[in-house]
Coordinates of C-alpha atoms and ligand atoms in Angstrom, one line a residue:
X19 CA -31.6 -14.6 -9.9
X20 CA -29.1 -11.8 -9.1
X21 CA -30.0 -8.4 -7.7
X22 CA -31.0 -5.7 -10.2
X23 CA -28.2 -4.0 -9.9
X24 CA -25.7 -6.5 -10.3
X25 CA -23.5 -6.9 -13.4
X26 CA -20.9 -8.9 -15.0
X27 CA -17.5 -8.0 -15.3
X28 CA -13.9 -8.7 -16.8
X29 CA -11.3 -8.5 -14.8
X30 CA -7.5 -8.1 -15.8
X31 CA -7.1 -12.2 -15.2
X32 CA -9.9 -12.6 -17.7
X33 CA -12.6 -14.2 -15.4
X34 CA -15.8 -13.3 -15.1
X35 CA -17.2 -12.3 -12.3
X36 CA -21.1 -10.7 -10.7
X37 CA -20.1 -7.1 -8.5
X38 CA -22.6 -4.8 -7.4
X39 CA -22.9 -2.0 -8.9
X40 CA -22.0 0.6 -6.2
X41 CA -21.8 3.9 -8.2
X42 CA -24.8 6.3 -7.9
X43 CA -25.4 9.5 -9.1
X44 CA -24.2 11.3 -6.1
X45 CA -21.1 9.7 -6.3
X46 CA -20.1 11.7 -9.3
X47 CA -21.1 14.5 -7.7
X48 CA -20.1 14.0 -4.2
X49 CA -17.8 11.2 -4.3
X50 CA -17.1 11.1 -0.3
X51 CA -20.8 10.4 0.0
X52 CA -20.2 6.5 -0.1
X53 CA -17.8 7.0 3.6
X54 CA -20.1 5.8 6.4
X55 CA -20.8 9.0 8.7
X56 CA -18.8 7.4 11.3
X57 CA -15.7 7.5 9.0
X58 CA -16.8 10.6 7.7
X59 CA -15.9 12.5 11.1
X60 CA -13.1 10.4 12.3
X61 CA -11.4 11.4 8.5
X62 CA -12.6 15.1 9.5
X63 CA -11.0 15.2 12.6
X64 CA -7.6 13.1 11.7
X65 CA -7.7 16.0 8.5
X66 CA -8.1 18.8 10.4
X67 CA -5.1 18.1 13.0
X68 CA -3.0 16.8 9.8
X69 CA -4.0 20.2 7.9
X70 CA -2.9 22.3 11.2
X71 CA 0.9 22.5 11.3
X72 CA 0.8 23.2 15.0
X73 CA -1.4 20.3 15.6
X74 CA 0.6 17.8 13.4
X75 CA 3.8 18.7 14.5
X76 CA 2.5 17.8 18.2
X77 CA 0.8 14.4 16.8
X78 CA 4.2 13.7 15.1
X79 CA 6.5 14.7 18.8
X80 CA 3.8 12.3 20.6
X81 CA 4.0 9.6 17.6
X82 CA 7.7 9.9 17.4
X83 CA 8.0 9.5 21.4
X84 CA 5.7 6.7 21.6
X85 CA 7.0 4.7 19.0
X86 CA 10.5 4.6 20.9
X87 CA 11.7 0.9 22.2
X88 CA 11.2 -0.1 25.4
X89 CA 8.6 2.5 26.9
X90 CA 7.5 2.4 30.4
X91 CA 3.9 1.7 31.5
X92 CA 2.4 5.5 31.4
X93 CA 3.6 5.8 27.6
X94 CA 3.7 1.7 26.1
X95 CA 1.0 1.7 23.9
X96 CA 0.1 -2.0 24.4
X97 CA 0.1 -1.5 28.0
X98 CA -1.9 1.9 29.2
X99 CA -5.4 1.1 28.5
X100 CA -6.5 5.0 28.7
X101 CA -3.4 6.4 26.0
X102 CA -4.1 2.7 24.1
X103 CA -8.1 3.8 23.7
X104 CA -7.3 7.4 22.7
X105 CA -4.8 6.1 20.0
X106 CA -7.2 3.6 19.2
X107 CA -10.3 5.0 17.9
X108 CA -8.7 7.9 16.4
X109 CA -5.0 7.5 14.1
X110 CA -5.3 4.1 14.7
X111 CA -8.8 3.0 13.4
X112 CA -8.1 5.8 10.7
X113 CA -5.5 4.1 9.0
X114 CA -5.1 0.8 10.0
X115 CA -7.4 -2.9 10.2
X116 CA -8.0 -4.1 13.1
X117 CA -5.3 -5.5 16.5
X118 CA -6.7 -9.0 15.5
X119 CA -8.1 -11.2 12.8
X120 CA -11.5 -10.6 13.7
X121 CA -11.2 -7.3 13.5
X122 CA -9.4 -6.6 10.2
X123 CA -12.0 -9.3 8.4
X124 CA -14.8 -6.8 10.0
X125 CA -13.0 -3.6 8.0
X126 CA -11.6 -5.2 4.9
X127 CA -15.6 -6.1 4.8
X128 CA -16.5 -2.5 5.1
X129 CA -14.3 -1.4 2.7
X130 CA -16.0 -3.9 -0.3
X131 CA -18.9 -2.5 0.8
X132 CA -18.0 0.8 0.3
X133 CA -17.4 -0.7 -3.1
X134 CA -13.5 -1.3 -3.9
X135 CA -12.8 -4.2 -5.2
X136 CA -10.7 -5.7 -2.6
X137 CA -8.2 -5.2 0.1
X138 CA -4.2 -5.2 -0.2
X139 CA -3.5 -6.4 3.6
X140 CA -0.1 -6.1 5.3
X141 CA 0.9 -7.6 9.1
X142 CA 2.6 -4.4 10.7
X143 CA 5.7 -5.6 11.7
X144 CA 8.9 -4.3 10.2
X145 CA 12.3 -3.1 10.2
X146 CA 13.4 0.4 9.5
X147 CA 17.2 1.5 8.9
X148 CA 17.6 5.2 9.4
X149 CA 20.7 6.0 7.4
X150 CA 21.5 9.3 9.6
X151 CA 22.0 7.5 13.2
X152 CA 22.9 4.3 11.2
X153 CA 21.1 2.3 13.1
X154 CA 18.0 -0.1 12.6
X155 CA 14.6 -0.1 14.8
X156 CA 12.8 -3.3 14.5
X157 CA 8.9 -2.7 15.2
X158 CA 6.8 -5.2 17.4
X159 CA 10.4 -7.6 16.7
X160 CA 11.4 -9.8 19.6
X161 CA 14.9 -9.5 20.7
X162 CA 14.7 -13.7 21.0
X163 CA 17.7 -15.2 19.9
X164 CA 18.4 -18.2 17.5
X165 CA 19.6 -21.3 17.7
X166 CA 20.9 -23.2 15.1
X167 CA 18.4 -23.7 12.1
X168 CA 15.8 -21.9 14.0
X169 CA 15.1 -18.1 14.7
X170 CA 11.4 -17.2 16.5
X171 CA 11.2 -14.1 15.0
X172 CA 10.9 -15.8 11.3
X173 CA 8.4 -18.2 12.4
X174 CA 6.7 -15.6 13.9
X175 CA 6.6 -13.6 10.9
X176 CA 5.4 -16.5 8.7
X177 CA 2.7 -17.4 11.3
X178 CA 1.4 -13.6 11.3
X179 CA 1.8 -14.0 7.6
X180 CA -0.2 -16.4 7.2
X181 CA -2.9 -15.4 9.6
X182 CA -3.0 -12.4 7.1
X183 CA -3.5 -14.8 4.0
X184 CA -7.0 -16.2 5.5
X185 CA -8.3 -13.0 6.4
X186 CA -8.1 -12.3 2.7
X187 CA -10.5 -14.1 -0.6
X188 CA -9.4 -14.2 -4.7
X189 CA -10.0 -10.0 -5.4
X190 CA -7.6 -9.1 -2.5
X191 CA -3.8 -9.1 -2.6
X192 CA -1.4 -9.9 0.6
X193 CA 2.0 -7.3 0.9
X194 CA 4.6 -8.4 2.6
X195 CA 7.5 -6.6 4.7
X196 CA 10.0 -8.8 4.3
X197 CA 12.5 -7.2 7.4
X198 CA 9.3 -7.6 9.6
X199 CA 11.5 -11.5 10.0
X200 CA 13.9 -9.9 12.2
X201 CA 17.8 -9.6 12.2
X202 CA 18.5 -12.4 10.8
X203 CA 17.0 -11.8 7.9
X204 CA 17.7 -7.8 7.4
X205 CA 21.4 -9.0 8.0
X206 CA 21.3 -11.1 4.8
X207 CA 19.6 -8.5 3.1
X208 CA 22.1 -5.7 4.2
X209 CA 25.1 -7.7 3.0
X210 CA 24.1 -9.2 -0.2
X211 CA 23.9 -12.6 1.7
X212 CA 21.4 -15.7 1.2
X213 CA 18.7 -15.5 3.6
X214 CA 18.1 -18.0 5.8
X215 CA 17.1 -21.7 4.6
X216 CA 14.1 -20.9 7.6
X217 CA 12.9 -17.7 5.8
X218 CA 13.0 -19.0 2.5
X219 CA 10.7 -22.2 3.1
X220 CA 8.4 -19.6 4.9
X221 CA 8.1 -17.6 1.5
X222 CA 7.4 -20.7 -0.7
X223 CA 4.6 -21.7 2.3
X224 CA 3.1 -18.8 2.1
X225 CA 3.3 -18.1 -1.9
X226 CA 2.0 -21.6 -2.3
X227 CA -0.9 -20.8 0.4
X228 CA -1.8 -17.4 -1.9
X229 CA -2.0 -19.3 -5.0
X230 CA -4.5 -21.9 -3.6
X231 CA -6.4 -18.9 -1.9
X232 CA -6.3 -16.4 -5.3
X233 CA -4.7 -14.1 -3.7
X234 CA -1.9 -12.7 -5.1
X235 CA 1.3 -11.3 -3.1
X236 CA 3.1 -7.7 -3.4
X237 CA 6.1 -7.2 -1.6
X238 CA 6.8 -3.7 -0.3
X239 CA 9.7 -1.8 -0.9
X240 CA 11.7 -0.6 2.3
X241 CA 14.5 1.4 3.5
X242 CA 17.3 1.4 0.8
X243 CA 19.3 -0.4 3.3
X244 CA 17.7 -3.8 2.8
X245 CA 16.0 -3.2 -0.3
X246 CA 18.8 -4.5 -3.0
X247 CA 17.9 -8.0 -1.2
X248 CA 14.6 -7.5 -1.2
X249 CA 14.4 -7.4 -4.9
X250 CA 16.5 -10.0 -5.8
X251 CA 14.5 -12.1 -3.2
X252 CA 11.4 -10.9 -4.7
X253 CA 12.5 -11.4 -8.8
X254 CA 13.6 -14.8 -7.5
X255 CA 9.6 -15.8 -6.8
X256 CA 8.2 -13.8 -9.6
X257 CA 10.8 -16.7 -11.7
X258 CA 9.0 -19.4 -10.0
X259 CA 5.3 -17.9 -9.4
X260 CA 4.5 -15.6 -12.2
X261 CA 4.3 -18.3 -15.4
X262 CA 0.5 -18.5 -15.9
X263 CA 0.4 -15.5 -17.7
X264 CA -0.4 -13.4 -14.7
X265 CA 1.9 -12.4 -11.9
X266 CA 0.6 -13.7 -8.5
X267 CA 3.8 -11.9 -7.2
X268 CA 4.4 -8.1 -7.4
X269 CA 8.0 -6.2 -6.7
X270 CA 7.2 -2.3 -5.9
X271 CA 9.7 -0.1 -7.0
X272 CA 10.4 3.8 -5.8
X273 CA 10.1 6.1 -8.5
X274 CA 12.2 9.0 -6.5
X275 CA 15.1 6.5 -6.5
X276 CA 17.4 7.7 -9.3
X277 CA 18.4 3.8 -10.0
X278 CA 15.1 2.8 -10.5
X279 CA 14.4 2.9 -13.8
X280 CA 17.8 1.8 -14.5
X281 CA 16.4 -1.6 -12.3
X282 CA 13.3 -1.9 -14.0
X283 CA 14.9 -2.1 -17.1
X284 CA 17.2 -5.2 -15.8
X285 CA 14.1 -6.9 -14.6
X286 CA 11.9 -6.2 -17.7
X287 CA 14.8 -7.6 -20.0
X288 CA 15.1 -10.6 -17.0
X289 CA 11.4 -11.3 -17.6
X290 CA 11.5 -10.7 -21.0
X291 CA 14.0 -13.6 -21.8
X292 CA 13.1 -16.3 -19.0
X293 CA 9.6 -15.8 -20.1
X294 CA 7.5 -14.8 -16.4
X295 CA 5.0 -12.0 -15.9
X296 CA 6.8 -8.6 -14.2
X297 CA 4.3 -8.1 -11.7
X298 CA 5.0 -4.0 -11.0
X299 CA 3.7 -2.3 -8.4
X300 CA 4.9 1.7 -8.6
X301 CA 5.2 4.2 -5.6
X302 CA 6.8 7.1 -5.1
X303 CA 8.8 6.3 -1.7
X304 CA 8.2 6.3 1.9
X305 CA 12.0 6.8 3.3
X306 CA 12.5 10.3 2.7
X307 CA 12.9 10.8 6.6
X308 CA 15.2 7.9 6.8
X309 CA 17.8 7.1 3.4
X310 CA 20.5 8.3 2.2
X311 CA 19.3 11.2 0.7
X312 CA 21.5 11.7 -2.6
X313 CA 19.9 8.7 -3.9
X314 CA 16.8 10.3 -4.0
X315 CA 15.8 13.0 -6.7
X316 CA 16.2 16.3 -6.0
X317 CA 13.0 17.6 -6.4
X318 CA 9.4 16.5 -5.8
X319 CA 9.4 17.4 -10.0
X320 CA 12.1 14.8 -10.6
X321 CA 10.0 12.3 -8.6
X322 CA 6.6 13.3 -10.6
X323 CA 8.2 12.8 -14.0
X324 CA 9.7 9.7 -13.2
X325 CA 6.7 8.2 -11.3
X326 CA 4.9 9.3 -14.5
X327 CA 7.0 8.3 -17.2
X328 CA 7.4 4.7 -15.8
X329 CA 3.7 4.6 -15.6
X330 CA 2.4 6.0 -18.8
X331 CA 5.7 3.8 -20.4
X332 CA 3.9 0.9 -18.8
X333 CA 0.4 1.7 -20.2
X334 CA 1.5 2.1 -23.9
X335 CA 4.1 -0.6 -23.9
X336 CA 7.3 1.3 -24.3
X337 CA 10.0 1.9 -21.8
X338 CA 13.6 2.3 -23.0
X339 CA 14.3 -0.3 -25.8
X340 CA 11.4 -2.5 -24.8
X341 CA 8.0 -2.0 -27.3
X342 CA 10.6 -0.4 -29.6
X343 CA 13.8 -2.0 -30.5
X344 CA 12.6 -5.2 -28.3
X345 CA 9.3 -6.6 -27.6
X346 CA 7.4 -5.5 -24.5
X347 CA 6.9 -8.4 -21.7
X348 CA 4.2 -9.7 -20.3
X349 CA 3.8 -6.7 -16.8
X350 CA 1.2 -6.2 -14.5
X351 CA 0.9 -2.6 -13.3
X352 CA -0.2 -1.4 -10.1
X353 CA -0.1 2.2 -9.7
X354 CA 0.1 2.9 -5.7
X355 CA -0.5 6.6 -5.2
X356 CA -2.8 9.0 -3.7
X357 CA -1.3 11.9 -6.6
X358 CA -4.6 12.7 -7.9
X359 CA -2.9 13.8 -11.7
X360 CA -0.8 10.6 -12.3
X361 CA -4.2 8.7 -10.8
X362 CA -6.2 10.0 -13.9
X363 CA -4.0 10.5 -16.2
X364 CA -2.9 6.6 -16.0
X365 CA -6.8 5.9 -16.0
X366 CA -7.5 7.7 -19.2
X367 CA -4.9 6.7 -20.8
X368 CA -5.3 3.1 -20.1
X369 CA -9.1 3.4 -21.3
X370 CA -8.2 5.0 -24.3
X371 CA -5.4 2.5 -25.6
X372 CA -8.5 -0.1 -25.0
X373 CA -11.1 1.6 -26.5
X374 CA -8.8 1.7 -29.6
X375 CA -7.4 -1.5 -29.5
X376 CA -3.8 -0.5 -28.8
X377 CA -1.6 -2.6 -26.8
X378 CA -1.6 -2.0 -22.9
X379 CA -1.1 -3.9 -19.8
X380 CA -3.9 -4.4 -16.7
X381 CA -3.7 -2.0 -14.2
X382 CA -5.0 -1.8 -10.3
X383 CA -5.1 1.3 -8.3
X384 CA -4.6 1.8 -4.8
X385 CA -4.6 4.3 -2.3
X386 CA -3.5 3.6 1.5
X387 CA -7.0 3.3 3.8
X388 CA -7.5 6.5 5.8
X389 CA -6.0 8.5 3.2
X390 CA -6.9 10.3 0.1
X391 CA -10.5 9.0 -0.1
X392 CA -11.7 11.6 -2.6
X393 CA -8.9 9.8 -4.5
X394 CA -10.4 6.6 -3.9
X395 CA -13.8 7.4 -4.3
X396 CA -13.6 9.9 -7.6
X397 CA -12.2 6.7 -9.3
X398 CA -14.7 4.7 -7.9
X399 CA -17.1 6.9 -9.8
X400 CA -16.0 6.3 -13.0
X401 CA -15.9 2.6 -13.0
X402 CA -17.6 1.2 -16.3
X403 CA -19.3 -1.9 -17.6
X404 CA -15.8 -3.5 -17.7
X405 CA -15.3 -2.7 -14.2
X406 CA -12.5 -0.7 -14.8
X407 CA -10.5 1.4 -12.8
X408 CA -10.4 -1.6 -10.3
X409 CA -9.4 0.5 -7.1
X410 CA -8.2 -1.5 -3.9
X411 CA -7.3 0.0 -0.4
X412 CA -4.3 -0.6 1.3
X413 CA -4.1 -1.4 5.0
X414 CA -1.9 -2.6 7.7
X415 CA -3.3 -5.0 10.6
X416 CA -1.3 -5.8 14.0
X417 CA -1.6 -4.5 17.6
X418 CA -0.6 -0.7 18.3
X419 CA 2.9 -1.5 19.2
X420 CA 3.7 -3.2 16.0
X421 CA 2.0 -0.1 13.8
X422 CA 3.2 2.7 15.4
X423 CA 6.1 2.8 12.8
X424 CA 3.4 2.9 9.9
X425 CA 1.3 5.6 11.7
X426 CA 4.3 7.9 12.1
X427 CA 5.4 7.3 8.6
X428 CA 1.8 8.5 7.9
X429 CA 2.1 11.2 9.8
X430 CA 5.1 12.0 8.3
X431 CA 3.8 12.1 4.5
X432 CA 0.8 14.6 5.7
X433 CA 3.4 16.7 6.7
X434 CA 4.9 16.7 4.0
X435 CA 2.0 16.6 1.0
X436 CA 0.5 20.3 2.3
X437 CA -1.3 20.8 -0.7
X438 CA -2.8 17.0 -1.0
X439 CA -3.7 17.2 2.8
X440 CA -5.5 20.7 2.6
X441 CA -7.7 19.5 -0.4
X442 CA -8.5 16.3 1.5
X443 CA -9.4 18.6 4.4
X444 CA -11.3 21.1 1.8
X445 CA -13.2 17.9 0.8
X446 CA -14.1 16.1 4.0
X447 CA -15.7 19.5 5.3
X448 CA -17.5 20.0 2.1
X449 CA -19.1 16.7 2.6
X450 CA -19.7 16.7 6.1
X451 CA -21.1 20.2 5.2
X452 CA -23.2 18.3 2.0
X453 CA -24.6 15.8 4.8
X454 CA -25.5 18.9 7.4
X455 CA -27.2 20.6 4.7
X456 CA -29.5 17.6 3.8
X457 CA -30.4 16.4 7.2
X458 CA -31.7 20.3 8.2
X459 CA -33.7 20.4 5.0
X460 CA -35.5 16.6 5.6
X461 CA -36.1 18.2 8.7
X462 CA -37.1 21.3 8.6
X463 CA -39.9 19.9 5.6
Ligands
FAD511 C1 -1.2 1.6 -1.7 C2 0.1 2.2 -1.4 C3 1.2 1.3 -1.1 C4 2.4 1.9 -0.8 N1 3.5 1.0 -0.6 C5 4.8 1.5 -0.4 C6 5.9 0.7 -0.4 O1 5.8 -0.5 -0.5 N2 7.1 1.3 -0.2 C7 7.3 2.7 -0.1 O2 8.4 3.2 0.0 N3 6.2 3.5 -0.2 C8 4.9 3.0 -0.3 N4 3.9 3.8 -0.4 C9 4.0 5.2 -0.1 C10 4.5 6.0 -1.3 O3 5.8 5.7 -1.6 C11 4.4 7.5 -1.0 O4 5.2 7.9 0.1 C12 3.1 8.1 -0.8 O5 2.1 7.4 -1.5 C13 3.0 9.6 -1.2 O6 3.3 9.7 -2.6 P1 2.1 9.9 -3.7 O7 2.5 9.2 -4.9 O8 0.9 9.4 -3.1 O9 1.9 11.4 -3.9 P2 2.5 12.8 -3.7 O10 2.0 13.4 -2.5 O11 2.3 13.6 -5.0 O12 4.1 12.6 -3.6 C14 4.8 12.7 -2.4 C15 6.0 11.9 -2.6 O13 6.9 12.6 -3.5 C16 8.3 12.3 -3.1 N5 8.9 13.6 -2.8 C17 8.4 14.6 -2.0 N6 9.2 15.6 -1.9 C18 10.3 15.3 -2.7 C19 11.5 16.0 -3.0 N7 11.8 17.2 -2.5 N8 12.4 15.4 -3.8 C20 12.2 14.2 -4.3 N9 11.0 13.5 -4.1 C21 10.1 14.0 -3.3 C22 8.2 11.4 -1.9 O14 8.3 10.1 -2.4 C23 6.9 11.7 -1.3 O15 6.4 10.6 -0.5 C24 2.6 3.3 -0.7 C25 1.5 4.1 -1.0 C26 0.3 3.6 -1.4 C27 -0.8 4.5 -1.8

């Protein structure tokens, strides 16, 4: 028998599957109400220093500092138990899985239970080109050298790759950083080059290992300076992986690039006439701090209309000649944001085009873990028979050393999103506020 509550759904692949319903009433209502109380207050307390200028700009100095090469005992992260601990069970535990295996199987659990329906995973290690010093910072990378037909850090990218893969079952999704394989490869990618024979075998091992598993594989776009590669890596696999009718590979594109729509046109018409599924996932951008900023829109406007173009283009089927003048291809959308409007708007829109029968293409949500959860949670709440909106959380596993990048980057984006980080604040004190409220009146009946 299955539980009461449980029911079946569809899912974008067309298999059928039993979920538990997690929606209640109170989550319309109150949708932070699902957080456990111990995330509840470590959320509260991360959104009240990332709401307080003074505060944040201190976390980022400290962040900043601490994310540096080479740091001494008193300020390595990996090294000082007492600043390791503090780090630990506050930024890190907010945003990140777990230092280990064991760990991040123990939060991508939690998370299900909260009642997303799955995980995207990435291992932490990467490399970031900031185009004002020129220069390029490889996170948790070995400075091991090569010899010839082998580099260490490659293997040990496709062995923390992997080790990723079988923390994760057939609803969750793997993203890669592909620069997280060291100079060699960001080298190729910076100059146009072929990567490595090494680090292409370790993408086929792993894409191979994913499609056994169910799990399918996004790769995340990066600093500018690598990421021409990276896509033309990435298209390359979506040619050889995405021909079921489904994409078990995703490329993300940045919709505050002002060349990106002129690439996703390229690859629509590329997947259009050698017949594979464009898996797209769609962000805004991350590398503000870091790229060439004239590549970049010039206002947060410019990067709302394209984010939302592209993804209301995607939900009815027309973007540029393609549903119009030439057939639409076979895409799978994931719409990566924490931008509450282009969330809900997508949502609707989607639901409406099926309701009516009008052509449209799957769609996954995602928000990063640690962030947005009234996001998250709000969509969570409206999730049908179907099972539609399927929402996901994204988060990053690997010791502190390796995330520190990610958490400043983080950091950063609070910063930066004033507005989204007071209404999350607004929203996590409302709640905890909600949960006060309740426990006074239970006992003072
Ligand atoms: C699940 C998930 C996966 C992600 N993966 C990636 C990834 O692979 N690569 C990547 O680069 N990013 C990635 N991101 C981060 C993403 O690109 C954004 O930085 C972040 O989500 C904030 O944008 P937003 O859409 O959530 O919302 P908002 O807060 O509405 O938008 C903020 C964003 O708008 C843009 N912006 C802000 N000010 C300006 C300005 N003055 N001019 C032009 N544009 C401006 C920037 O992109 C900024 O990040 C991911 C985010 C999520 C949720």
């Amino acid at each position: 028998m299955f539980p009461r509550n449980a029911r079946f759904v569809s899912t974008s692949t067309s298999t059928l599957k039993v979920t538990a319903q997690k929606a209640s009433p109170t989550a319309a209502h109150a949708p932070l109400s699902a957080l456990p109380t111990r995330v509840l207050l470590r959320s509260f307390l991360v959104a009240t220093i990332s709401s307080k200028p003074l505060l944040l700009r201190t976390s980022l100095w400290a962040l900043s500092i601490l994310s540096k090469p080479n740091r001494g005992f008193l300020l390595g992260v990996d090294r000082n138990p007492i600043l390791h601990g503090i780090l630990k069970k506050t930024f890190y535990e907010q945003f990140c899985a777990g230092e280990n295996g064991a760990e991040a199987k123990a939060t991508i659990q939690e998370l299900k239970d909260m009642g997303f329906r799955g995980v995207i995973m990435t291992y932490a290690k990467e490399t970031v080109f900031d185009h004002g010093t020129n220069t390029e910072q490889g996170l948790g990378i070995s400075e091991s050298e090569s010899q010839e037909g082998y580099c260490a850090n490659i293997e040990a990218w496709r062995k923390g790759t992997l080790e990723t893969v079988e923390q994760l079952g057939n609803s969750d999704y793997l993203a890669v950083k592909l620069t997280g394989a060291g100079p060699s490869v960001t080298e190729a990618f910076a100059s146009n080059s072929v990567p490595p024979k090494q680090f292409l075998e370790a993408l086929e091992e792993v894409s191979n290992r994913c499609k056994e598993r169910g799990v399918r594989i996004i790769v995340d776009a990066e600093s500018q300076h690598f990421q021409w590669g990276i896509l033309r890596v990435t298209l390359d696999l979506m040619r050889k992986y995405n021909c079921d009718g489904y994409a078990l590979v995703y490329n993300t594109y940045q919709a505050y690039l002002k060349s990106t729509s002129e690439t996703l046109a390229k690859h629509l018409a590329a997947s259009q006439q050698e017949g594979f599924t464009l898996g797209v996932k769609l962000v805004r951008g991350a590398y503000m701090a870091s790229d060439k900023r004239s590549l970049i829109y010039d206002t947060k406007e410019d990067t709302d209309n394209a984010y939302n173009s592209i993804a209301q283009g995607a939900l009815k089927q027309t973007i540029g000649d393609f549903g119009t003048k030439t057939s639409f291809p076979s895409v799978n959308l994931f719409l990566a944001t924490h931008n509450k409007e282009s969330v809900m708007n997508a949502h609707h829109l989607h639901k409406q085009r099926t309701a009516a029968g009008l052509p449209t293409v799957p769609v996954g949500f995602a928000q990063l873990h640690g962030m947005s959860d009234e996001v998250s949670f709000s969509l969570l709440a409206l999730k049908d028979s179907s099972g539609t909106p399927e929402v996901y959380k994204c988060s990053t596993w690997g010791t502190m050393g390796e995330c520190l990048a990610y958490l400043l980057r983080r950091a950063i984006e609070n910063r930066d999103a004033v507005l989204r980080t007071t209404d999350e604040y607004n929203a996590l004190k409302a709640e905890v506020r909600r949960r006060l409220g309740a426990a006074f009146s239970v006992s003072s009946r």
